Short mmCIF file of C-alpha atoms in Angstrom, two decimals:
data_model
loop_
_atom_site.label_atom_id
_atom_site.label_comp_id
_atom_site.label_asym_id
_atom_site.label_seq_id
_atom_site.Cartn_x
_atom_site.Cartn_y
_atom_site.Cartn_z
CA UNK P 228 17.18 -39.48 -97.48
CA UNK P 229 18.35 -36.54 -99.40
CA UNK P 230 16.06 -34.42 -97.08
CA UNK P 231 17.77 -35.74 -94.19
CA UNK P 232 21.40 -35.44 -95.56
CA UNK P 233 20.45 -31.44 -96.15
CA UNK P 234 18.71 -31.12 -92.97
CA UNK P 235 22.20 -32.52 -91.34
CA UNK P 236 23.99 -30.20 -93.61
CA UNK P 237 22.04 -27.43 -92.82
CA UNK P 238 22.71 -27.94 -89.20
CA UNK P 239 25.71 -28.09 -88.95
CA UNK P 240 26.60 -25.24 -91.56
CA UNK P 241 24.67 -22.82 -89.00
CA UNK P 242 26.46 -24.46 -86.32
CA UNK P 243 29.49 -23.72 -87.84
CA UNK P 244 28.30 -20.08 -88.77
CA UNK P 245 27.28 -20.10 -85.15
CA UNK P 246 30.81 -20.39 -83.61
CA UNK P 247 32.60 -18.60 -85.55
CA UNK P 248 30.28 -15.63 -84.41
CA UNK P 249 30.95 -16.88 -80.85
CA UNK P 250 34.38 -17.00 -82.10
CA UNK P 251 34.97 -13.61 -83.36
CA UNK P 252 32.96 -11.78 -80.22
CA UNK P 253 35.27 -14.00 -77.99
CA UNK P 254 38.17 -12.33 -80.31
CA UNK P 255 36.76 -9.03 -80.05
CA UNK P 256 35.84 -9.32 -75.99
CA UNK P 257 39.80 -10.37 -75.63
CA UNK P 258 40.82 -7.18 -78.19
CA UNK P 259 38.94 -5.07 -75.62
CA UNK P 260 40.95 -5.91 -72.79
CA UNK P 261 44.50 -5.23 -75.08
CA UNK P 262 45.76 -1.89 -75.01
CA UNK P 263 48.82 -1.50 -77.37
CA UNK P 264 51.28 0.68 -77.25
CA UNK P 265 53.29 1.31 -80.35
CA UNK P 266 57.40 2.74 -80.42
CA UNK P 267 59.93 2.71 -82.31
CA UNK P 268 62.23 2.33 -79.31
CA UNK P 269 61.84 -1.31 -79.07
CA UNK P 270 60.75 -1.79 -75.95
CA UNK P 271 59.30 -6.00 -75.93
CA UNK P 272 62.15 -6.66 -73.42
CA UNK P 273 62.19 -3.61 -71.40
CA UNK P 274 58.33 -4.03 -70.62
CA UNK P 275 58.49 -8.24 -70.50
CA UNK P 276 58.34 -7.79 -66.40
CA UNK P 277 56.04 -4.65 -66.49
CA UNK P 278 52.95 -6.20 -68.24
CA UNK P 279 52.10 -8.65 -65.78
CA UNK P 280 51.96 -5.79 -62.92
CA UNK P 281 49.61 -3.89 -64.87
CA UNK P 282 47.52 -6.68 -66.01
CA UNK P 283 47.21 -7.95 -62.12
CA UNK P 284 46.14 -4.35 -60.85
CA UNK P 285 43.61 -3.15 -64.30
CA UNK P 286 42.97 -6.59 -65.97
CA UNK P 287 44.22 -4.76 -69.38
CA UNK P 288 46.90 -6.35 -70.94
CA UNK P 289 49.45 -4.03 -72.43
CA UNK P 290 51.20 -5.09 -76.14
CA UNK P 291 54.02 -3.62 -77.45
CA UNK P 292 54.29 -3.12 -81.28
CA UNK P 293 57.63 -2.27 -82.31
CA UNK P 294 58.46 -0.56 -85.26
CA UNK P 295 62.63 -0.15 -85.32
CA UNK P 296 62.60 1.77 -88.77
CA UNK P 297 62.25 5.76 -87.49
CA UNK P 298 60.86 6.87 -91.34
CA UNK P 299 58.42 3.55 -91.13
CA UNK P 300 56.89 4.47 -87.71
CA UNK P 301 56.37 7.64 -88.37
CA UNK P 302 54.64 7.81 -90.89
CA UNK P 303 52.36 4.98 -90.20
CA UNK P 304 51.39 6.56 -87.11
CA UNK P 305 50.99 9.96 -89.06
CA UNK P 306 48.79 8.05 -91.02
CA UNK P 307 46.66 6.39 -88.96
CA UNK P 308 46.06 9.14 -86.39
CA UNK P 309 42.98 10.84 -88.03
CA UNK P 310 41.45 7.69 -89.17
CA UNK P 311 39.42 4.34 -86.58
CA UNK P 312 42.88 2.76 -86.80
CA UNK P 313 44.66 5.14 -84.20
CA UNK P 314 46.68 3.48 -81.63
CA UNK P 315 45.80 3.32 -78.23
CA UNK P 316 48.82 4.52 -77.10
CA UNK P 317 52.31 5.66 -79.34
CA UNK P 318 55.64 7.16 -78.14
CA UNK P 319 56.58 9.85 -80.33
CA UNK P 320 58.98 13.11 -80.12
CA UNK P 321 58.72 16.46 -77.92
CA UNK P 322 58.95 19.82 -79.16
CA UNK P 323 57.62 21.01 -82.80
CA UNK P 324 56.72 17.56 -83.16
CA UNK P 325 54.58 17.39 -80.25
CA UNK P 326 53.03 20.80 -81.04
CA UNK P 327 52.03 20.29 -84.26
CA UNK P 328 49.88 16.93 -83.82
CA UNK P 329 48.21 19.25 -80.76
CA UNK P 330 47.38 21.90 -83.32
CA UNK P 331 45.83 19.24 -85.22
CA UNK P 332 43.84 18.17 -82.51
CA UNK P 333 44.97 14.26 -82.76
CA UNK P 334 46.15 13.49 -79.21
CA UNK P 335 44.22 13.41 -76.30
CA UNK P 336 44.22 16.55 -73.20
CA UNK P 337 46.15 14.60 -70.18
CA UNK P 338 45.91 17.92 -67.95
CA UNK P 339 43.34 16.54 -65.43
CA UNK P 340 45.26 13.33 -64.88
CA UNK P 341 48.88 14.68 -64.56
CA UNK P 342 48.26 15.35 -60.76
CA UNK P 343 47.91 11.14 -60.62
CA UNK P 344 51.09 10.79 -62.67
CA UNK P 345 53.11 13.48 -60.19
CA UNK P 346 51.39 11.29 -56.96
CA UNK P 347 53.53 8.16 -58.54
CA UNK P 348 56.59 9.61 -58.77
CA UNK P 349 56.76 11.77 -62.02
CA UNK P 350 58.49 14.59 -61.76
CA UNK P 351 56.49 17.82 -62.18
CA UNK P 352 59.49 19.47 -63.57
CA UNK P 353 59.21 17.89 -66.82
CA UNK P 354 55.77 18.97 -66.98
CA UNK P 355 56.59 21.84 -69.52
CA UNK P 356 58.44 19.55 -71.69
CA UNK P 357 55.71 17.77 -72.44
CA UNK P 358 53.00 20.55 -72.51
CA UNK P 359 51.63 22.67 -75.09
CA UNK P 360 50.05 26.22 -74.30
CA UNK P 361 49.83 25.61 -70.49
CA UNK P 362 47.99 22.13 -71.36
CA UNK P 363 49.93 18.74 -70.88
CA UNK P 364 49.57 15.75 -73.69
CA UNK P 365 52.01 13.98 -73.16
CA UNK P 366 53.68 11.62 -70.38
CA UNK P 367 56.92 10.05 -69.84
CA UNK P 368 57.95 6.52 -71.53
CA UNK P 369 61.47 6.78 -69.48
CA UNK P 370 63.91 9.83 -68.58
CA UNK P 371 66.91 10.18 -69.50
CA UNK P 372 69.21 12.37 -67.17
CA UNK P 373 72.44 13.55 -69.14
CA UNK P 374 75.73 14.09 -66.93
CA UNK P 375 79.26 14.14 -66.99
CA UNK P 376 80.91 10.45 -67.11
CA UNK P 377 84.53 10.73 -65.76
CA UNK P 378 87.30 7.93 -65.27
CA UNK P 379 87.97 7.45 -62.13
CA UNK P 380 90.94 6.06 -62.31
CA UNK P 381 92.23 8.29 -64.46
CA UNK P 382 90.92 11.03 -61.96
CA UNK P 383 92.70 9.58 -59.03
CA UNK P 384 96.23 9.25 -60.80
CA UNK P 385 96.32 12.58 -61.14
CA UNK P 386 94.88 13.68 -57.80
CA UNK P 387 91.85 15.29 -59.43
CA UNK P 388 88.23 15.82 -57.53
CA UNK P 389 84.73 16.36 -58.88
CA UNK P 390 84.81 20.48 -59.88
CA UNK P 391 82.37 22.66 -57.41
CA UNK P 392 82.47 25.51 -59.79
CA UNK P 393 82.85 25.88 -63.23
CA UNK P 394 86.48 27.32 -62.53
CA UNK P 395 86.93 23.72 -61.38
CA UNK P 396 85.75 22.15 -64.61
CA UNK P 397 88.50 24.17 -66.03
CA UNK P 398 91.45 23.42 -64.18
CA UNK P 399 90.79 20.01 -64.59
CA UNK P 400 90.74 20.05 -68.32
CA UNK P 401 93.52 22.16 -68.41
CA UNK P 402 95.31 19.72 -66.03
CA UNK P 403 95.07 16.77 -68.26
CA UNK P 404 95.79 18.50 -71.21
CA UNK P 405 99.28 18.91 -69.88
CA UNK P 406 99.39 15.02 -68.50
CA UNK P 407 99.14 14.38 -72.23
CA UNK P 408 95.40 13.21 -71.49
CA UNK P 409 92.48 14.22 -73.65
CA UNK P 410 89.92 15.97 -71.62
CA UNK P 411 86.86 15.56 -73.32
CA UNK P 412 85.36 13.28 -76.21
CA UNK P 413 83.34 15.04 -78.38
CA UNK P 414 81.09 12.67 -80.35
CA UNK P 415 79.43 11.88 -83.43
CA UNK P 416 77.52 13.86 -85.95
CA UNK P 417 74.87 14.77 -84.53
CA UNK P 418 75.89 15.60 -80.86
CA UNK P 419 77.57 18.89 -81.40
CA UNK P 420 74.88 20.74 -79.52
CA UNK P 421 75.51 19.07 -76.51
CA UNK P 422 78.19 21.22 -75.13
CA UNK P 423 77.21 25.02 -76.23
CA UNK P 424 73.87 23.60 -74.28
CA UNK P 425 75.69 22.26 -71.37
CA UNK P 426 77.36 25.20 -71.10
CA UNK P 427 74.47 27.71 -71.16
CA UNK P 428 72.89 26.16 -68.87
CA UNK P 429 75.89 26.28 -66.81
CA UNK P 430 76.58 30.10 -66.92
CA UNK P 431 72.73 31.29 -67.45
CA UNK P 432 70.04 28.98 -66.64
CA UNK P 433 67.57 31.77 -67.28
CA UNK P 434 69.08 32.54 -70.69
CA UNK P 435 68.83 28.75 -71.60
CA UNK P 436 65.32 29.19 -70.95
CA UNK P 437 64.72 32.64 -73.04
CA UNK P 438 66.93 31.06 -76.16
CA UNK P 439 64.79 28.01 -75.80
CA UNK P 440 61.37 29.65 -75.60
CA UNK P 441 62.34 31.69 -78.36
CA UNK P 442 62.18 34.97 -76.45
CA UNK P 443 66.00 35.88 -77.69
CA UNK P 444 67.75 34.99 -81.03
CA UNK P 445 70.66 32.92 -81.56
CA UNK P 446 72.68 36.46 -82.02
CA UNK P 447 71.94 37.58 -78.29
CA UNK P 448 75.48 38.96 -76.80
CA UNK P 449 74.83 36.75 -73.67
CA UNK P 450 74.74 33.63 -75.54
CA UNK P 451 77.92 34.58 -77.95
CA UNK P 452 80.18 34.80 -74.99
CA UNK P 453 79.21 31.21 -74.22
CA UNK P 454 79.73 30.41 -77.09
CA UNK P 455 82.92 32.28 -77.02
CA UNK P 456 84.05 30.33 -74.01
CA UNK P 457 83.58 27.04 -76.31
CA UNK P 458 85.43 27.84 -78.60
CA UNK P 459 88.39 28.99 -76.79
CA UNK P 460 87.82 24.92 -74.99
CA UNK P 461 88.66 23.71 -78.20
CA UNK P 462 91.33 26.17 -79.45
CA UNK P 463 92.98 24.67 -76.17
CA UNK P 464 92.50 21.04 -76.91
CA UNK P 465 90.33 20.38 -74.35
CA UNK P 466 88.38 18.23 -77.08
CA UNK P 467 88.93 15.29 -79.31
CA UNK P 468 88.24 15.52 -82.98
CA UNK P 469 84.68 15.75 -83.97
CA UNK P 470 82.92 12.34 -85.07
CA UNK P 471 84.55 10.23 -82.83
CA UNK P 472 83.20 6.96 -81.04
CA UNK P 473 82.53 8.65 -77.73
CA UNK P 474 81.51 5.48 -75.85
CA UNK P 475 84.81 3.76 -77.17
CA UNK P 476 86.87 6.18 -76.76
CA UNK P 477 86.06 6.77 -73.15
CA UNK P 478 85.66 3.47 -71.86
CA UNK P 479 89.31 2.41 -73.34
CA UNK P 480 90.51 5.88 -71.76
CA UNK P 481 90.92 7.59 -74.59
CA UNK P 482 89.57 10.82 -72.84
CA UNK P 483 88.95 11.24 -69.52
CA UNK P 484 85.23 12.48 -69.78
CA UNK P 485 82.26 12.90 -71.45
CA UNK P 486 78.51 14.48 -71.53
CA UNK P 487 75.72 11.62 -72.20
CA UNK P 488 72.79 9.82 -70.63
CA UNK P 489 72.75 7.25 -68.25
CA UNK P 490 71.54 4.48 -70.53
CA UNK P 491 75.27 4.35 -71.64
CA UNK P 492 76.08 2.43 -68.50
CA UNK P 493 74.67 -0.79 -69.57
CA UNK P 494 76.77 -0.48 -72.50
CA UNK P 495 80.28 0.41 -70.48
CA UNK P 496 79.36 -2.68 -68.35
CA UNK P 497 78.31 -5.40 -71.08
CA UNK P 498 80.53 -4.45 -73.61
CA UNK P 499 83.60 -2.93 -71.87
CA UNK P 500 83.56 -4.44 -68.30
CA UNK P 501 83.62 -1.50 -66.48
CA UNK P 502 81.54 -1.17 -63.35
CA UNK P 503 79.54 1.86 -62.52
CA UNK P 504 80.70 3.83 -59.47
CA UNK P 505 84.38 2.05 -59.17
CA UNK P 506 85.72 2.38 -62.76
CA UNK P 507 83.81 5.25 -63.87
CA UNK P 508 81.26 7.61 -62.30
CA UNK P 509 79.51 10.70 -62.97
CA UNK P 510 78.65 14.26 -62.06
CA UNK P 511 76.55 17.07 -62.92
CA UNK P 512 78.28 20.43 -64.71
CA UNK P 513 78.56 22.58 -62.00
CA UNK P 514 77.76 26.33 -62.40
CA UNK P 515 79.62 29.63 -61.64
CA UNK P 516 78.90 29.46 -58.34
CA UNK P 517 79.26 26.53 -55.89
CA UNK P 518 76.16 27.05 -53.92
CA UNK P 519 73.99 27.43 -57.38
CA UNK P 520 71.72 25.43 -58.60
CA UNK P 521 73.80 23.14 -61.17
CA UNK P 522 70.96 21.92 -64.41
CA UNK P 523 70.35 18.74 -65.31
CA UNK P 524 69.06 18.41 -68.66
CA UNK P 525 67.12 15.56 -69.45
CA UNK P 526 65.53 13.87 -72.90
CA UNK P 527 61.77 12.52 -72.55
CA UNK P 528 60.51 10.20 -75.14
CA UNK P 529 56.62 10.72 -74.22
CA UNK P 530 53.25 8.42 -74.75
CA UNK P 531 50.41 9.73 -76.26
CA UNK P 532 46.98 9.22 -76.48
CA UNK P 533 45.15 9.03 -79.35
CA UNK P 534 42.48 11.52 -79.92
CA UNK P 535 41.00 9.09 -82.20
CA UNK P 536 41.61 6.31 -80.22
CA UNK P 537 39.03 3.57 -79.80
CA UNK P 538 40.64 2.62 -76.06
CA UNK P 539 41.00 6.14 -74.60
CA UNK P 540 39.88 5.51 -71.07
CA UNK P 541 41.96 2.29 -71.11
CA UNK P 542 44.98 3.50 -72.19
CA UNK P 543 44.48 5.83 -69.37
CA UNK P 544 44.09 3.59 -66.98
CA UNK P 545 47.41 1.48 -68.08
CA UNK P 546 49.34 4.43 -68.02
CA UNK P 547 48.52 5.19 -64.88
CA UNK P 548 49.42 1.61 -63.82
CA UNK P 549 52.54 1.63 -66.20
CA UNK P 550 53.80 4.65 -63.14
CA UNK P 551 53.22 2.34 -60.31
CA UNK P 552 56.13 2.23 -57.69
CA UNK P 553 56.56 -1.91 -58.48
CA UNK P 554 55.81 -1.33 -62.57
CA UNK P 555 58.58 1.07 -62.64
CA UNK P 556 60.83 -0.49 -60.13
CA UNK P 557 60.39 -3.90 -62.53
CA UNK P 558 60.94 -1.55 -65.79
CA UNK P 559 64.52 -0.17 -64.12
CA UNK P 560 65.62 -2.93 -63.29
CA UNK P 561 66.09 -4.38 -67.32
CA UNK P 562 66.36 -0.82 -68.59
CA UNK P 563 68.90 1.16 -66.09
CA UNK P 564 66.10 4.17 -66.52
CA UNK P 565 62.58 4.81 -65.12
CA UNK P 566 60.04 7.66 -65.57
CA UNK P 567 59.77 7.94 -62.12
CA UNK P 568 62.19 9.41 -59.38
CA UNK P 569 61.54 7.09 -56.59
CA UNK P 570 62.72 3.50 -57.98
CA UNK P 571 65.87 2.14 -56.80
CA UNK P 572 68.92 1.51 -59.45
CA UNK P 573 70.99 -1.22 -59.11
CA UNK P 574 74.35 0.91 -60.71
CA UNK P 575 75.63 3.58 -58.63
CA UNK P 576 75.57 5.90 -61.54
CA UNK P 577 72.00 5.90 -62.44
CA UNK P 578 70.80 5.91 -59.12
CA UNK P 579 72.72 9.59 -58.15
CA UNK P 580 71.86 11.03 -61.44
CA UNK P 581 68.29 9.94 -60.43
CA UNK P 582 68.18 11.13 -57.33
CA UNK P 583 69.86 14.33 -57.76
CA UNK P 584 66.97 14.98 -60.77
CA UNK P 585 64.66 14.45 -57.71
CA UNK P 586 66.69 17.47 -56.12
CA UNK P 587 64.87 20.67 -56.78
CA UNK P 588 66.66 22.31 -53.77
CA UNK P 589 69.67 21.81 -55.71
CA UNK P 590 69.45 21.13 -59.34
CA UNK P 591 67.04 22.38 -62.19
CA UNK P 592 65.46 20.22 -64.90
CA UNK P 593 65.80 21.41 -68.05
CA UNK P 594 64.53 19.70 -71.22
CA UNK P 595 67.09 19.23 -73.92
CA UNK P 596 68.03 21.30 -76.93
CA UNK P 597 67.47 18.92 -79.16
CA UNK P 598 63.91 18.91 -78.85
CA UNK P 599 63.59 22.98 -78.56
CA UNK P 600 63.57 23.96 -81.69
CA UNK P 601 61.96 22.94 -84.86
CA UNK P 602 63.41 20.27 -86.87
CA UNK P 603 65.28 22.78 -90.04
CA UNK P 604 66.86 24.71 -86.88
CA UNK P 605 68.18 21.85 -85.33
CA UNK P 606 69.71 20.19 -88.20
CA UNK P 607 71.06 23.72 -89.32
CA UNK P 608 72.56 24.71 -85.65
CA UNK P 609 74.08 21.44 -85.90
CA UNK P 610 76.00 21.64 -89.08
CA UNK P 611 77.08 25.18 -88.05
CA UNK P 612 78.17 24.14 -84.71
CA UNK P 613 80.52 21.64 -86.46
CA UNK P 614 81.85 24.56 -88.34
CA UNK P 615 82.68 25.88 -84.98
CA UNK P 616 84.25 23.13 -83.49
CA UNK P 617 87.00 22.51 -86.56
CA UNK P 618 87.46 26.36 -86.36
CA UNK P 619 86.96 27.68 -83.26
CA UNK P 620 87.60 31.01 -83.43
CA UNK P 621 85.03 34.22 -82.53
CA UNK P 622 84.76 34.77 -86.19
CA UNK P 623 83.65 31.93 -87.16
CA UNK P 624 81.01 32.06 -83.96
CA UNK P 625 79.63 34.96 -84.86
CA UNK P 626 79.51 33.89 -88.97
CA UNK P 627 77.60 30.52 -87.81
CA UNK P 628 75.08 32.23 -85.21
CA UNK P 629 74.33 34.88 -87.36
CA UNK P 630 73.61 32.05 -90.35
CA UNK P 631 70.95 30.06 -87.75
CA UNK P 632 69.89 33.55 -86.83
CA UNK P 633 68.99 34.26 -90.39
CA UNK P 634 66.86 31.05 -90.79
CA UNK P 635 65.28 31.00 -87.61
CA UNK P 636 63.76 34.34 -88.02
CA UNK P 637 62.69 33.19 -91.10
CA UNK P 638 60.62 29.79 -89.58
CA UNK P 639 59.59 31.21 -86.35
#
């Protein structure tokens, strides 16, 4: 009897051992058809209509693990990177941030399929942003096309068009300084870059591009009388006071105008009511020149794959998926942005900003400033641009471009 009770025992104890083998292979077969994709951009209900698509055309099902806290994510994916417990796929940063995991040789060479990524609708202008040394490791999440929001309405009461020329950007801040109307809101803290860029890239693409690629210092003459051109905006008022709500400010009609991305417009619709293409609209900084090429400067956050990666050729083959037309079209239509050129926007604004990025004829790409330089430079141009803007004056230009001089040469 006891024989029989530990026979039965016996059984079913390597029964039990038994499935939960089965168990943990079925567990592991499902983990090999999972790619995840980890952000900090929280992205569960951006992708929510996206994963399906992919799953239907590679039978890999793509998971999304969030990480909101910036300092959290990355380090934990700084971390993990050289060890077996590399993501599949991350988002992370461009610039010196991008460089130095390739110098460490911890993301994987996406040179050879870029061509598929450009045959889906990726522009090949932003190749360079998200190359290192002629070799491309990185590839679009979203783009995010920065332009100049106006109020129409605003606009129209006082008989003012979109400016052709830079000239024409002038006149109309000039004319609604003396309506009493605030031209332009400035922003927070950390946005005082945007309009010395803007404006470079305005006057002297090619300069943008030589300051950028570190070929000329922040002292160059060229880039001073830009600079010099700021400053005399806001000597004139043209601006409001630094560290202002932008978004509020503009969509109560605070100012007539400002300089951001096109993911704002979700916010001026839910939050303020206003409705993109009637109320407000938006339009590229023009240059000098009418018939020259007017930059648009765009901000990429890019996936990566992991070097180290167990799930290299799948990830691979869900990014590629992740840049079909209907995967994109699916992704712009919860977002308001795409990483490809050739979906179809439901608000006016992001579908001309879009379409004029697709406009090499007539428009350059530019990647922006805030993801040029290394991270000390940034912060410090910052902080002396502020300087600038609450006294603009050409000393105090040349005393804050010859401080970031001084500690770029001493980083580069």
């Amino acid at each position: 009897m006891k024989k029989s009770i530990i026979g039965v025992l016996l059984l079913a104890s390597l029964l039990t051992v038994s499935a939960c083998g089965n168990s943990s292979k079925e567990g592991k077969g499902s983990d090999d058809k999972v790619v995840e994709l980890h952000s900090d951009k929280g992205e569960k209900k951006t992708m929510k209509n996206v994963i399906p698509i992919i799953k239907d055309q590679t039978g890999l099902t793509l998971k999304n693990v969030d990480t909101i806290d910036f300092s959290a994510y990355q380090t934990n994916i700084q971390q993990s990177l050289s060890s077996k417990k590399a993501p599949d796929l991350f988002t992370w940063w461009t610039g010196s941030q991008l460089n130095e995991l390739v110098a460490n040789d911890l993301v994987e060479d996406l040179t050879d399929v870029w061509p598929e990524f450009v045959k889906a609708g990726v522009s090949d202008e932003i190749k360079e942003g998200l190359s290192v040394d002629g070799k491309v490791y990185g590839s679009p999440l979203n783009i995010l096309y920065n332009g100049v929001f106006y109020n129409k309405e605003i606009f129209t009461e006082n008989n003012l068009e979109e400016p052709k020329t830079l000239d024409d950007f002038l006149a109309i801040c000039e004319a609604l300084k003396k309506k009493g109307i605030t031209p332009i809101g400035l922003g927070n803290t950390w946005q005082s870059f945007v309009w010395p860029m803007a404006l470079v890239g305005s006057m002297d693409p090619t300069l943008y591009d030589e300051w950028t690629a570190g070929k000329v210092g922040f002292d160059d003459p060229r880039l001073k009388k830009v600079f010099y051109l700021w400053a005399d905006m806001l000597e004139k008022g043209y601006f409001t006071a630094q560290q202002q709500d932008q978004a509020k400010d503009f969509a109560t009609g605070q100012v007539a105008m400002i300089l951001n991305a096109t993911n704002m417009v979700a916010g001026f619709t839910e939050d303020y009511g206003l409705v993109s293409g009637e109320n407000i609209d938006i339009f590229v900084l023009p240059s000098q020149k009418a018939d020259q090429k007017r930059t648009i400067f765009y901000e990429v956050a890019p996936i990566l794959v992991a070097k180290n990666g167990q799930k290299k050729e799948e990830a691979i083959k869900v990014l590629t998926a992740y840049y079909d037309q209907e995967a994109q079209q699916a992704y712009a239509d919860i977002s308001g942005s795409a990483a490809t050129t050739n979906v179809k926007f439901a608000d006016a604004i992001s579908k001309r900003l879009s379409e004029d990025a697709g406009d090499s004829e007539n428009f350059n790409l530019k990647l922006r400033y805030y993801e040029q330089f290394t991270p000390e430079i940034v912060n410090l141009s910052i902080d002396e641009y502020w300087k600038i803007a609450d006294k603009p004056t050409k000393e105090q230009v040349d005393k804050s471009l010859e401080e970031i001089q001084k500690q770029w040469e001493a980083v580069k």
